[in-house]
Amino acid sequence: SEVLQKLIDNGIVIELNTSPPRMGYPEIFPSKSLLKKYYDLGGRNVTLGSDAHRLEDIAGDFEMAEDALSGLDLKVIMFRDRWVVETE
């Protein structure tokens, strides 16, 4: 939680990455429990990524991200050239 707190204190937004299930892992990263800890420490924003190296993987497993975010008041934000351009 010290690392999470440093990220939050420095305004760094974490990425909810949906690629692990495509590589055989059971859940996306970070896990729902880690997202909750991030929220409890004061984190409020996340960005989504699918690590798509193939066209068919773009936005892959985003429904798992939706599930992981349910019950948490985390806002999904989008960046373009390091600037926030869109929020959910």
PDB file of C-alpha atoms in Angstrom, residues 6-86:
ATOM      1  CA  LYS A   6       2.997   7.177  -3.629  1.00  0.00           C
ATOM      2  CA  LEU A   7       1.182   6.787  -6.972  1.00  0.00           C
ATOM      3  CA  ILE A   8      -1.887   8.556  -5.611  1.00  0.00           C
ATOM      4  CA  ASP A   9       0.174  11.314  -3.972  1.00  0.00           C
ATOM      5  CA  ASN A  10       1.939  11.947  -7.289  1.00  0.00           C
ATOM      6  CA  GLY A  11      -1.237  12.012  -9.381  1.00  0.00           C
ATOM      7  CA  ILE A  12      -0.363   8.840 -11.282  1.00  0.00           C
ATOM      8  CA  VAL A  13      -3.367   7.019 -12.720  1.00  0.00           C
ATOM      9  CA  ILE A  14      -3.212   3.228 -12.707  1.00  0.00           C
ATOM     10  CA  GLU A  15      -4.121   1.120 -15.707  1.00  0.00           C
ATOM     11  CA  LEU A  16      -6.643  -1.667 -15.414  1.00  0.00           C
ATOM     12  CA  ASN A  17      -5.184  -4.152 -17.892  1.00  0.00           C
ATOM     13  CA  THR A  18      -7.397  -6.849 -19.377  1.00  0.00           C
ATOM     14  CA  SER A  19      -4.705  -8.909 -21.119  1.00  0.00           C
ATOM     15  CA  PRO A  20      -3.810 -11.441 -18.358  1.00  0.00           C
ATOM     16  CA  PRO A  21      -6.765 -13.793 -19.105  1.00  0.00           C
ATOM     17  CA  ARG A  22      -5.549 -14.057 -22.731  1.00  0.00           C
ATOM     18  CA  MET A  23      -2.220 -15.248 -21.312  1.00  0.00           C
ATOM     19  CA  GLY A  24      -3.811 -17.882 -19.083  1.00  0.00           C
ATOM     20  CA  TYR A  25      -4.137 -15.926 -15.844  1.00  0.00           C
ATOM     21  CA  PRO A  26      -7.478 -16.050 -14.018  1.00  0.00           C
ATOM     22  CA  GLU A  27      -8.112 -12.319 -13.675  1.00  0.00           C
ATOM     23  CA  ILE A  28      -7.241  -8.920 -15.011  1.00  0.00           C
ATOM     24  CA  PHE A  29      -4.614  -6.768 -13.300  1.00  0.00           C
ATOM     25  CA  PRO A  30      -4.803  -5.191 -10.848  1.00  0.00           C
ATOM     26  CA  SER A  31      -7.268  -7.455  -9.092  1.00  0.00           C
ATOM     27  CA  LYS A  32     -10.520  -6.167  -7.624  1.00  0.00           C
ATOM     28  CA  SER A  33      -9.015  -6.362  -4.120  1.00  0.00           C
ATOM     29  CA  LEU A  34      -6.067  -4.185  -5.179  1.00  0.00           C
ATOM     30  CA  LEU A  35      -8.428  -1.728  -6.882  1.00  0.00           C
ATOM     31  CA  LYS A  36     -10.395  -1.493  -3.632  1.00  0.00           C
ATOM     32  CA  LYS A  37      -7.217  -0.801  -1.686  1.00  0.00           C
ATOM     33  CA  TYR A  38      -6.304   1.893  -4.265  1.00  0.00           C
ATOM     34  CA  TYR A  39      -9.749   3.438  -3.788  1.00  0.00           C
ATOM     35  CA  ASP A  40      -9.582   3.209   0.019  1.00  0.00           C
ATOM     36  CA  LEU A  41      -6.248   5.061  -0.054  1.00  0.00           C
ATOM     37  CA  GLY A  42      -7.760   7.892  -2.108  1.00  0.00           C
ATOM     38  CA  GLY A  43      -7.305   6.781  -5.717  1.00  0.00           C
ATOM     39  CA  ARG A  44     -10.186   7.921  -7.912  1.00  0.00           C
ATOM     40  CA  ASN A  45      -9.159   7.424 -11.542  1.00  0.00           C
ATOM     41  CA  VAL A  46      -8.131   4.482 -13.693  1.00  0.00           C
ATOM     42  CA  THR A  47      -7.486   3.999 -17.358  1.00  0.00           C
ATOM     43  CA  LEU A  48      -8.258   0.831 -19.323  1.00  0.00           C
ATOM     44  CA  GLY A  49      -5.830  -1.115 -21.466  1.00  0.00           C
ATOM     45  CA  SER A  50      -6.040  -4.380 -23.351  1.00  0.00           C
ATOM     46  CA  ASP A  51      -2.393  -4.731 -24.451  1.00  0.00           C
ATOM     47  CA  ALA A  52      -3.694  -5.479 -27.914  1.00  0.00           C
ATOM     48  CA  HIS A  53      -1.019  -6.692 -30.275  1.00  0.00           C
ATOM     49  CA  ARG A  54      -3.666  -8.047 -32.629  1.00  0.00           C
ATOM     50  CA  LEU A  55      -6.710  -6.262 -34.009  1.00  0.00           C
ATOM     51  CA  GLU A  56      -9.115  -8.775 -32.452  1.00  0.00           C
ATOM     52  CA  ASP A  57      -7.715  -8.059 -28.968  1.00  0.00           C
ATOM     53  CA  ILE A  58      -8.549  -4.349 -28.949  1.00  0.00           C
ATOM     54  CA  ALA A  59     -10.797  -3.738 -25.924  1.00  0.00           C
ATOM     55  CA  GLY A  60     -10.601  -7.463 -25.188  1.00  0.00           C
ATOM     56  CA  ASP A  61     -12.220  -8.566 -21.921  1.00  0.00           C
ATOM     57  CA  PHE A  62     -13.358  -5.043 -21.065  1.00  0.00           C
ATOM     58  CA  GLU A  63     -16.468  -6.640 -19.516  1.00  0.00           C
ATOM     59  CA  MET A  64     -14.103  -8.087 -16.885  1.00  0.00           C
ATOM     60  CA  ALA A  65     -12.889  -4.544 -16.190  1.00  0.00           C
ATOM     61  CA  GLU A  66     -16.478  -3.404 -15.793  1.00  0.00           C
ATOM     62  CA  ASP A  67     -17.036  -6.191 -13.273  1.00  0.00           C
ATOM     63  CA  ALA A  68     -13.836  -5.346 -11.360  1.00  0.00           C
ATOM     64  CA  LEU A  69     -14.918  -1.705 -11.118  1.00  0.00           C
ATOM     65  CA  SER A  70     -18.457  -2.459  -9.948  1.00  0.00           C
ATOM     66  CA  GLY A  71     -19.100  -1.157  -6.471  1.00  0.00           C
ATOM     67  CA  LEU A  72     -16.098   1.165  -6.577  1.00  0.00           C
ATOM     68  CA  ASP A  73     -16.465   4.845  -7.342  1.00  0.00           C
ATOM     69  CA  LEU A  74     -13.485   4.891  -9.701  1.00  0.00           C
ATOM     70  CA  LYS A  75     -13.716   7.010 -12.824  1.00  0.00           C
ATOM     71  CA  VAL A  76     -12.369   5.628 -16.099  1.00  0.00           C
ATOM     72  CA  ILE A  77     -10.380   8.303 -17.905  1.00  0.00           C
ATOM     73  CA  MET A  78      -8.691   8.402 -21.290  1.00  0.00           C
ATOM     74  CA  PHE A  79      -5.458  10.119 -22.272  1.00  0.00           C
ATOM     75  CA  ARG A  80      -4.214  11.603 -25.518  1.00  0.00           C
ATOM     76  CA  ASP A  81      -0.669  12.962 -25.550  1.00  0.00           C
ATOM     77  CA  ARG A  82      -0.618  12.705 -21.739  1.00  0.00           C
ATOM     78  CA  TRP A  83      -3.701  14.900 -21.328  1.00  0.00           C
ATOM     79  CA  VAL A  84      -7.057  13.670 -20.064  1.00  0.00           C
ATOM     80  CA  VAL A  85      -9.435  13.860 -23.020  1.00  0.00           C
ATOM     81  CA  GLU A  86     -12.481  11.869 -22.017  1.00  0.00           C
TER      82      GLU A  86
END
